Coordinates of C-alpha atoms in Angstrom, one line a residue:
Chain A
M156 CA 0.0 0.0 0.0
A157 CA 1.2 3.5 -0.9
R158 CA 2.7 5.4 1.9
T159 CA 3.0 9.2 2.3
L160 CA 5.0 11.6 4.4
E161 CA 4.8 15.3 4.5
T162 CA 7.7 17.7 5.2
R163 CA 7.8 21.6 5.1
T164 CA 8.6 21.6 1.5
E165 CA 7.5 18.3 0.0
T166 CA 4.9 15.7 -0.1
L167 CA 6.6 12.2 -0.6
T168 CA 4.7 9.0 -1.7
L169 CA 6.2 5.7 -2.2
G170 CA 3.9 3.9 -4.5
D171 CA 3.1 0.2 -4.8
D172 CA 5.2 0.1 -8.0
G173 CA 8.3 1.0 -5.8
V174 CA 8.5 4.5 -7.3
M175 CA 8.8 7.5 -5.0
F176 CA 6.7 10.3 -6.1
C177 CA 7.9 13.6 -4.7
T178 CA 6.0 16.8 -5.1
V179 CA 7.7 20.0 -4.2
K180 CA 5.2 22.4 -2.5
P181 CA 4.5 25.6 -4.6
T182 CA 6.9 28.6 -3.9
A183 CA 8.6 26.5 -1.3
E184 CA 12.3 27.7 -0.9
H185 CA 14.6 24.8 -0.2
T186 CA 17.3 25.3 2.4
L187 CA 20.0 22.8 3.4
S188 CA 17.8 21.9 6.5
D189 CA 15.0 21.2 4.2
A190 CA 17.1 19.0 1.9
V191 CA 18.3 17.2 5.0
E192 CA 14.7 16.6 6.2
N193 CA 13.5 15.5 2.8
V194 CA 16.3 13.0 2.3
R195 CA 15.6 11.7 5.9
A196 CA 11.8 11.3 5.1
S197 CA 12.6 9.4 1.8
A198 CA 14.8 7.0 3.7
E199 CA 12.1 6.6 6.3
L200 CA 9.6 5.6 3.5
T201 CA 12.1 3.4 1.6
R202 CA 13.5 1.7 4.6
G203 CA 16.9 1.5 3.5
R204 CA 16.1 0.5 -0.1
R205 CA 17.1 2.5 -3.1
V206 CA 14.2 3.4 -5.4
P207 CA 13.6 5.5 -8.3
M208 CA 12.1 8.9 -7.8
I209 CA 9.8 11.2 -9.9
L210 CA 10.5 14.8 -8.5
D211 CA 7.7 17.1 -9.5
T212 CA 9.3 20.6 -9.2
R213 CA 6.5 22.4 -11.2
G214 CA 5.6 24.4 -8.1
T215 CA 9.1 25.7 -7.0
Q216 CA 11.8 27.8 -8.3
Q217 CA 14.1 28.5 -5.4
I218 CA 16.7 26.2 -4.0
S219 CA 19.9 27.1 -2.2
R220 CA 23.4 25.9 -3.4
E221 CA 23.9 23.9 -0.2
A222 CA 20.6 22.2 -0.6
R223 CA 21.4 21.4 -4.4
I224 CA 24.7 19.9 -3.4
Y225 CA 23.1 17.7 -0.8
Y226 CA 20.3 16.5 -3.0
T227 CA 23.0 15.4 -5.5
G228 CA 25.4 14.1 -3.0
P229 CA 26.1 10.6 -1.5
E230 CA 23.2 10.9 1.2
N231 CA 20.5 11.1 -1.3
A232 CA 22.1 8.4 -3.5
K233 CA 21.6 6.0 -0.5
V234 CA 18.0 6.4 -1.1
I235 CA 17.3 6.9 -4.8
N236 CA 18.8 5.0 -7.6
A237 CA 17.5 7.4 -10.4
C238 CA 15.6 10.6 -10.7
A239 CA 13.2 11.9 -13.2
M240 CA 12.6 15.5 -12.7
L241 CA 9.2 17.0 -13.8
I242 CA 9.5 20.7 -15.1
S243 CA 7.1 23.0 -16.5
S244 CA 9.0 26.2 -17.0
S245 CA 12.2 27.8 -18.2
A246 CA 13.2 28.3 -14.5
G247 CA 12.6 24.7 -13.9
K248 CA 14.6 23.8 -17.0
I249 CA 17.6 25.9 -15.9
L250 CA 17.5 24.6 -12.2
G251 CA 17.3 20.9 -13.7
N252 CA 20.1 21.5 -16.1
F253 CA 22.1 23.0 -13.3
L254 CA 21.5 20.0 -11.1
M255 CA 22.5 17.7 -13.9
R256 CA 25.5 19.4 -15.4
V257 CA 27.0 21.3 -12.6
N258 CA 26.1 19.4 -9.6
H259 CA 26.6 15.8 -11.3
P260 CA 24.3 13.6 -9.3
P261 CA 25.7 10.1 -8.7
F262 CA 22.6 8.5 -10.2
P263 CA 20.8 8.7 -13.4
F264 CA 19.0 12.0 -13.8
R265 CA 16.9 13.4 -16.5
L266 CA 14.2 16.2 -17.2
F267 CA 10.8 15.6 -18.3
S268 CA 7.6 17.7 -18.9
D269 CA 5.2 14.9 -18.2
E270 CA 4.8 12.0 -15.7
A271 CA 4.2 9.2 -18.3
S272 CA 7.5 9.8 -20.2
A273 CA 9.3 9.9 -16.8
R274 CA 7.8 6.6 -15.9
V275 CA 8.6 5.0 -19.2
W276 CA 12.4 6.2 -18.8
L277 CA 12.7 4.9 -15.2
K278 CA 11.6 1.6 -16.6
E279 CA 13.9 1.6 -19.5
I280 CA 16.9 2.2 -17.5
G281 CA 16.0 -0.5 -15.2
A282 CA 15.6 1.6 -12.1
T283 CA 12.0 0.4 -11.4
R284 CA 13.1 -3.2 -11.8
S285 CA 11.1 -4.8 -9.0
G286 CA 11.5 -1.3 -7.4
H287 CA 13.6 -3.0 -4.7
D288 CA 17.2 -2.2 -5.1
E289 CA 18.5 -3.4 -1.8
G290 CA 20.9 -0.4 -1.5
S291 CA 24.2 -2.6 -1.2
R292 CA 26.1 0.3 -2.7
Chain B
M82 CA -11.0 49.2 -39.2
T83 CA -14.5 49.9 -37.8
K84 CA -14.7 53.1 -35.8
D85 CA -16.1 52.8 -32.3
P86 CA -19.7 54.2 -32.2
A87 CA -18.7 55.9 -29.0
E88 CA -16.4 58.2 -31.1
Q89 CA -18.9 58.8 -33.9
P90 CA -19.7 62.6 -34.5
R91 CA -22.9 63.4 -32.6
G92 CA -24.0 66.1 -35.0
P93 CA -27.3 64.6 -36.1
A94 CA -28.4 63.7 -32.5
L95 CA -28.2 67.2 -31.2
H96 CA -31.0 69.3 -30.2
G97 CA -31.1 72.7 -31.5
D98 CA -29.3 74.0 -28.4
G99 CA -26.5 71.5 -29.0
E100 CA -27.5 69.1 -26.0
L101 CA -27.9 65.4 -26.4
S102 CA -31.3 63.9 -26.5
D103 CA -32.2 61.3 -23.7
Q104 CA -32.2 58.6 -26.2
E105 CA -29.0 59.4 -27.6
L106 CA -27.5 59.8 -24.1
D107 CA -28.9 56.3 -23.2
D108 CA -27.5 54.8 -26.4
R109 CA -24.0 56.2 -26.0
L110 CA -24.0 55.2 -22.3
Q111 CA -25.0 51.7 -23.3
R112 CA -22.2 51.6 -25.8
L113 CA -19.6 52.9 -23.4
L114 CA -20.7 50.2 -20.9
A115 CA -20.2 47.5 -23.4
R116 CA -16.8 48.9 -24.3
V117 CA -15.6 49.1 -20.7
A118 CA -17.0 45.7 -20.2
A119 CA -15.0 44.2 -23.0
A120 CA -11.8 46.0 -21.8
T121 CA -12.1 44.6 -18.3
G122 CA -13.4 41.3 -19.3
A123 CA -16.7 41.7 -17.4
P124 CA -19.8 40.4 -18.9
D125 CA -22.2 43.0 -20.3
P126 CA -25.8 42.1 -19.8
P127 CA -27.4 41.6 -23.2
L128 CA -30.0 44.1 -24.2
S129 CA -33.5 42.7 -24.9
A130 CA -36.1 44.6 -26.7
A131 CA -38.8 43.1 -24.3
A132 CA -36.9 44.0 -21.3
P133 CA -37.7 47.3 -19.5
P134 CA -34.8 49.9 -20.0
E135 CA -32.2 49.9 -17.3
P136 CA -32.5 52.9 -15.2
R137 CA -29.9 55.5 -16.0
R138 CA -28.6 55.7 -12.4
Q139 CA -27.9 51.7 -12.5
R140 CA -26.1 52.1 -15.8
L141 CA -24.0 54.9 -14.1
E142 CA -23.1 52.9 -11.3
R143 CA -22.2 50.0 -13.6
L144 CA -20.0 52.3 -15.6
E145 CA -18.3 53.7 -12.5
A146 CA -17.6 50.1 -11.1
A147 CA -16.1 49.1 -14.6
A148 CA -14.1 52.2 -14.7
A149 CA -12.8 51.6 -11.1
A150 CA -12.0 47.9 -12.3
L151 CA -10.3 49.4 -15.4
I152 CA -8.0 51.8 -13.3
D153 CA -7.1 49.1 -10.9
S154 CA -6.1 46.8 -13.7
E155 CA -4.0 49.5 -15.3
A156 CA -2.3 50.3 -11.9
A157 CA -1.6 46.6 -11.5
K158 CA -0.1 46.6 -15.1
R159 CA 2.0 49.7 -14.3
A160 CA 3.3 47.9 -11.2
R161 CA 4.3 44.9 -13.0
I162 CA 6.0 46.8 -15.7
E163 CA 7.9 48.6 -12.9
R164 CA 8.9 45.3 -11.2
T165 CA 10.0 44.0 -14.8
D166 CA 12.1 47.1 -15.3
Q167 CA 13.7 46.7 -12.0
Q168 CA 14.4 43.0 -12.7
F169 CA 16.0 43.8 -16.0
G170 CA 17.9 46.6 -14.4
E171 CA 19.3 44.1 -11.7
L172 CA 20.0 41.5 -14.5
V173 CA 22.1 44.1 -16.2
E174 CA 23.8 45.1 -13.1
V175 CA 24.5 41.3 -12.3
V176 CA 25.9 40.7 -15.9
T177 CA 28.0 43.9 -15.7
A178 CA 29.4 42.7 -12.3
L179 CA 30.1 39.1 -13.9
A180 CA 31.9 40.8 -16.8
S181 CA 34.3 42.4 -14.1
L182 CA 34.7 39.0 -12.4
D183 CA 32.6 40.1 -9.4
Y184 CA 30.2 37.2 -8.5
S185 CA 28.7 38.7 -5.4
Q186 CA 25.7 40.4 -7.0
R187 CA 22.2 38.6 -7.1
V188 CA 18.9 39.2 -9.0
T189 CA 15.5 39.3 -7.1
V190 CA 13.3 36.3 -8.0
D191 CA 9.7 37.5 -7.9
E192 CA 7.2 34.6 -8.0
G193 CA 4.5 36.7 -9.5
Q194 CA 6.7 37.8 -12.4
D195 CA 7.3 36.6 -15.9
D196 CA 8.6 33.0 -16.1
A197 CA 11.4 33.9 -18.6
I198 CA 12.7 36.8 -16.5
N199 CA 12.7 34.6 -13.4
A200 CA 14.4 31.8 -15.3
L201 CA 17.1 34.3 -16.2
A202 CA 17.4 35.5 -12.6
I203 CA 17.6 31.9 -11.3
G204 CA 20.2 30.9 -13.8
L205 CA 22.2 33.9 -13.1
N206 CA 22.1 33.7 -9.4
M207 CA 23.2 30.0 -9.4
M208 CA 25.9 30.7 -11.9
C209 CA 27.3 33.6 -9.8
E210 CA 27.2 31.3 -6.6
E211 CA 29.0 28.5 -8.4
L212 CA 31.7 30.9 -9.9
A213 CA 32.1 32.6 -6.5
H214 CA 32.7 29.2 -5.0
A215 CA 34.8 27.8 -7.6
T216 CA 37.0 30.9 -7.8
T217 CA 37.5 30.8 -4.1
A218 CA 38.4 27.2 -4.2
L219 CA 41.0 27.8 -7.1
T220 CA 42.4 30.9 -5.5
R221 CA 43.1 28.8 -2.2
T222 CA 44.5 25.9 -4.1
R223 CA 46.8 28.2 -6.2
D224 CA 48.0 29.9 -3.0
D225 CA 48.6 26.6 -1.4
A226 CA 50.6 25.5 -4.5
M227 CA 52.5 28.6 -4.6
A228 CA 53.4 28.3 -0.9
A229 CA 54.4 24.8 -1.3
N230 CA 56.5 25.6 -4.3
R231 CA 58.3 28.3 -2.4
A232 CA 59.0 26.0 0.5
K233 CA 60.3 23.4 -1.9
S234 CA 62.6 25.9 -3.6
A235 CA 63.9 27.1 -0.3
F236 CA 64.5 23.5 0.9
L237 CA 66.2 22.5 -2.4
A238 CA 68.4 25.8 -2.1
N239 CA 69.4 25.1 1.4
M240 CA 70.0 21.4 0.9
S241 CA 71.9 21.9 -2.3
H242 CA 74.3 24.2 -0.2
E243 CA 74.5 21.7 2.4
F244 CA 75.4 18.9 0.1
R245 CA 78.0 21.0 -1.9
T246 CA 80.2 21.7 1.1
P247 CA 81.2 18.0 1.9
L248 CA 81.2 17.1 -1.7
N249 CA 83.8 19.7 -2.5
A250 CA 85.7 18.3 0.5
I251 CA 85.5 14.7 -1.0
I252 CA 86.7 16.0 -4.4
G253 CA 89.5 18.1 -2.8
Y254 CA 90.9 15.4 -0.7
T255 CA 90.7 12.8 -3.5
E256 CA 92.8 15.3 -5.6
L257 CA 95.2 15.8 -2.6
I258 CA 95.7 12.1 -2.2
N259 CA 96.2 11.7 -6.0
E260 CA 98.8 14.5 -6.1
E261 CA 100.7 13.3 -2.9
H262 CA 100.6 9.4 -3.6
G263 CA 100.2 9.4 -7.3
D264 CA 103.6 8.1 -8.0
T265 CA 103.5 5.4 -5.2
A266 CA 100.0 4.1 -4.8
A267 CA 99.0 1.0 -6.4
P268 CA 97.2 1.3 -9.8
E269 CA 94.0 -0.1 -8.5
I270 CA 94.0 2.4 -5.6
L271 CA 94.4 5.3 -8.0
A272 CA 91.6 4.0 -10.2
D273 CA 89.3 3.9 -7.1
L274 CA 90.2 7.4 -6.3
R275 CA 89.3 8.5 -9.9
R276 CA 86.0 6.7 -9.6
I277 CA 85.2 8.5 -6.2
R278 CA 86.3 11.8 -7.8
G279 CA 84.2 11.1 -10.9
A280 CA 81.2 10.3 -8.8
A281 CA 81.5 13.2 -6.5
V282 CA 81.8 15.6 -9.6
H283 CA 78.8 14.1 -11.1
L284 CA 76.8 14.5 -8.0
L285 CA 78.0 18.0 -7.6
D286 CA 76.7 18.8 -11.3
L287 CA 73.3 17.2 -10.4
I288 CA 73.2 19.4 -7.2
Q289 CA 74.1 22.4 -9.2
D290 CA 71.4 21.8 -11.8
T291 CA 68.9 21.4 -8.9
L292 CA 70.0 24.7 -7.4
D293 CA 69.7 26.4 -10.7
I294 CA 66.3 25.3 -11.4
S295 CA 65.1 26.2 -7.9
K296 CA 66.7 29.7 -8.3
I297 CA 65.1 29.9 -11.9
E298 CA 61.8 29.0 -10.4
A299 CA 62.1 31.5 -7.5
D300 CA 62.9 34.2 -10.2
K301 CA 66.2 34.6 -8.1
L302 CA 68.7 33.9 -10.9
I303 CA 70.5 37.0 -12.0
L304 CA 72.5 37.1 -15.1
D305 CA 75.9 38.5 -15.0
V306 CA 76.3 40.4 -18.2
R307 CA 79.7 41.5 -19.3
A308 CA 81.8 41.7 -22.6
L309 CA 82.7 38.2 -24.0
S310 CA 84.2 36.8 -27.1
V311 CA 82.0 34.4 -28.9
R312 CA 84.9 32.6 -30.5
A313 CA 86.7 32.3 -27.3
L314 CA 83.7 30.9 -25.5
V315 CA 82.9 28.2 -28.2
D316 CA 86.6 27.1 -28.4
D317 CA 86.5 26.7 -24.7
V318 CA 83.3 24.6 -24.8
I319 CA 84.7 22.4 -27.6
A320 CA 87.9 21.9 -25.7
T321 CA 85.8 20.9 -22.7
I322 CA 83.7 18.4 -24.5
T323 CA 86.3 16.9 -26.9
P324 CA 87.5 14.0 -24.5
S325 CA 83.9 12.9 -24.0
A326 CA 83.2 13.1 -27.8
Q327 CA 86.3 11.1 -28.6
S328 CA 85.4 8.5 -25.9
R329 CA 82.1 7.9 -27.7
G330 CA 83.8 7.8 -31.2
N331 CA 81.9 11.1 -32.3
E332 CA 83.4 13.6 -34.7
L333 CA 83.1 17.0 -33.2
I334 CA 82.6 19.8 -35.7
L335 CA 82.7 23.7 -35.1
E336 CA 81.4 26.1 -37.7
C337 CA 81.8 29.7 -36.7
L338 CA 79.7 31.6 -39.3
Q339 CA 79.1 34.8 -37.2
A340 CA 80.8 38.0 -38.3
S341 CA 80.5 39.5 -34.7
D342 CA 82.8 38.5 -31.9
M343 CA 82.7 40.8 -28.9
I344 CA 79.3 40.8 -27.5
R345 CA 77.6 41.6 -24.2
G346 CA 76.3 38.4 -22.4
D347 CA 76.7 36.1 -19.4
P348 CA 79.6 33.9 -20.2
T349 CA 79.1 31.4 -17.5
R350 CA 75.4 30.8 -18.4
L351 CA 76.1 30.7 -22.1
R352 CA 78.8 28.1 -21.5
Q353 CA 76.3 26.0 -19.2
I354 CA 73.8 26.1 -22.1
L355 CA 76.2 25.1 -24.8
L356 CA 77.9 22.3 -22.6
N357 CA 74.5 21.1 -21.9
L358 CA 73.4 20.8 -25.4
L359 CA 76.7 19.4 -26.5
S360 CA 76.7 16.8 -23.7
N361 CA 73.3 15.8 -24.6
A362 CA 74.1 15.4 -28.3
N363 CA 77.2 13.4 -27.5
K364 CA 75.3 11.2 -24.9
F365 CA 72.7 10.4 -27.5
T366 CA 75.1 9.7 -30.5
T367 CA 77.6 6.9 -30.9
R368 CA 80.2 7.0 -33.6
G369 CA 78.4 9.8 -35.3
Q370 CA 79.0 13.6 -35.8
V371 CA 78.1 16.4 -33.4
T372 CA 78.3 19.9 -34.8
L373 CA 78.2 23.2 -33.2
R374 CA 77.3 25.9 -35.6
V375 CA 77.3 29.6 -34.6
D376 CA 75.6 32.0 -36.8
E377 CA 74.0 35.5 -36.6
R378 CA 70.9 36.9 -38.4
E379 CA 68.5 39.8 -38.4
L380 CA 64.9 39.4 -37.7
S381 CA 62.1 42.0 -37.0
G382 CA 64.6 44.8 -36.9
A383 CA 66.9 43.0 -34.2
R384 CA 69.9 40.9 -34.5
W385 CA 70.2 37.4 -33.1
L386 CA 72.9 35.0 -32.6
D387 CA 72.2 31.2 -33.1
F388 CA 74.1 28.3 -31.5
A389 CA 72.8 25.2 -33.3
V390 CA 74.0 21.9 -31.8
I391 CA 73.5 19.3 -34.6
D392 CA 73.9 15.6 -34.0
T393 CA 73.3 12.2 -36.0
G394 CA 72.1 10.5 -32.8
I395 CA 68.8 8.6 -31.8
G396 CA 66.5 11.5 -32.3
I397 CA 63.3 12.4 -30.5
A398 CA 59.8 11.3 -31.6
P399 CA 57.5 14.5 -32.4
E400 CA 55.2 13.7 -29.6
K401 CA 58.0 13.8 -26.9
Q402 CA 59.6 17.1 -28.3
H403 CA 57.6 19.4 -26.3
A404 CA 57.9 17.3 -23.1
I405 CA 61.7 17.3 -22.9
F406 CA 61.8 20.9 -21.9
E407 CA 59.8 20.3 -18.9
A408 CA 61.5 19.8 -15.5
F409 CA 62.5 16.3 -14.5
I410 CA 61.2 14.9 -17.9
Q411 CA 63.4 13.2 -20.4
A412 CA 62.1 11.7 -23.8
D413 CA 61.4 8.3 -22.3
D414 CA 61.5 7.0 -18.8
S415 CA 64.1 4.5 -19.8
T416 CA 66.3 7.5 -21.0
T417 CA 67.3 8.4 -17.4
R418 CA 68.3 4.6 -16.8
V419 CA 70.4 4.2 -19.9
Y420 CA 71.8 7.7 -20.3
G421 CA 71.7 9.2 -16.8
G422 CA 71.1 12.8 -16.0
T423 CA 68.4 14.6 -14.0
G424 CA 66.3 15.7 -16.8
L425 CA 66.9 19.3 -15.8
G426 CA 69.5 20.3 -18.3
L427 CA 67.2 21.4 -21.1
T428 CA 64.7 23.0 -18.7
I429 CA 67.5 25.0 -17.4
S430 CA 69.0 25.8 -20.7
R431 CA 65.5 26.9 -22.2
R432 CA 64.9 29.2 -19.1
L433 CA 68.5 30.6 -19.3
C434 CA 67.9 31.5 -23.1
E435 CA 64.5 33.1 -22.1
L436 CA 66.2 35.1 -19.3
M437 CA 68.7 36.4 -21.8
G438 CA 65.7 37.3 -24.1
G439 CA 65.9 34.5 -26.5
G440 CA 64.7 30.8 -26.7
L441 CA 65.7 27.3 -27.3
T442 CA 64.2 25.2 -30.0
V443 CA 64.4 21.5 -31.2
E444 CA 64.1 19.9 -34.5
S445 CA 64.5 16.0 -34.6
Q446 CA 63.7 12.9 -36.4
V447 CA 63.9 9.6 -34.9
G448 CA 66.9 7.6 -36.2
V449 CA 68.3 10.5 -38.1
G450 CA 69.3 13.1 -35.3
S451 CA 68.5 16.3 -33.5
T452 CA 69.2 20.0 -33.8
F453 CA 68.8 22.2 -30.8
T454 CA 69.2 25.9 -31.5
A455 CA 69.8 28.4 -28.8
T456 CA 69.1 31.8 -29.8
I457 CA 69.9 35.0 -27.8
P458 CA 69.8 38.8 -28.7
L459 CA 73.1 39.8 -30.4
V460 CA 74.1 42.9 -28.3
L461 CA 77.6 44.1 -29.6
D462 CA 79.9 45.3 -26.8
A463 CA 80.2 49.1 -27.2
A464 CA 84.0 49.0 -26.3
W465 CA 84.7 47.3 -29.7

């Protein structure tokens, strides 16, 4: 059964298919403490497994440098094995490209404008395979 | 384009005294209401022939409300345009700061503003943040590296000095023993003495090279410029290298093609460059030819002296020709093992040539040979 957790800036739902759907709350500005809280919430939902994530950032624009680094660092890599970021604006595209090309997340990362394409990609790269990467890495 | 009815000339509807008729006033009020409603997006109740005419007061109130909405809307537009102008101004300021390598400026991101402008603002802000951090990190790394290099140079200079003192004592005492007991000592003891002296001199040369490169890197090497005879210099260098060339079966050739002789330069450092180039040529050539060709030429209004050392040795592969001028690098790792040397000679020679205002170049072909050309500005000694 799908489980959901709320933090100050995100709503996180781990679906039955093993995909974590993360919605960033509108206009929420992410600080490092938000990033730490969100990664901790993700880990609580996945219970140590590494799962693919669909990150819906269509409601936000602001994220601090420290938060960007944390999201694309080893702590988050312990929780997610791939990230499909949903964007709907030029600002989202710039943010996504920055995360991808400057912060270099240690897991597959790609930008999408719709959820269906994101899910297809996660399946194609094998991130959703059983949805239960045991997180040995 | 259809002209708005409200703007139509009202001539025909006028009474004799120039006032509007009630009907005309009602019609024009109705048309104005429809126009304001269209501009503000508010629905205008359709007129029906069967419906009783709307009281004039009511129409006026509707018109007042619509006009107020229009005014509010215009004020909001103006505020938005002002914010946009302000954001553009900030964007220009940040780009201007960026162009002068100032990464501290930021653009305000306004959630209610145009997405494209906000995207530019967010992108610029992130870029400034990253550039600021990268620049700080690079500056710190550069400063650390420079400090480490200075410490290394100081260490090398101190250690070189400390090594040279006992080495000179070893060389001095072996010479003293050789002088005092050369006639009576057993030949094998004399041979051992020669080996001790040879090893000590070699070690001293290596230390001297290390000291030179550390001085050059620390910008502490000062040239001792004075009058010198080119001919006397090259004769001396050739005389020094001749025994070594003979021992390797090489023919040593000197070609002095230059017209000038008395020039101004640092004779010690010039000798060091030529001996280094000739030693290398001799080291990498067996039973071949080593030529020192001296010539002068004019280029770009200046006169130059070329010392070309041409050998028929093993040559250097094209991909290695750049690297041989870097400190501690020889053409091949195995070169040091086979031919010896610190790998500093060419680095020092090039840097010395550059200090003199010239340069050192190489042309080479594997299996055919190499030509190293040291070029220095030709400054004639005024006394001659």
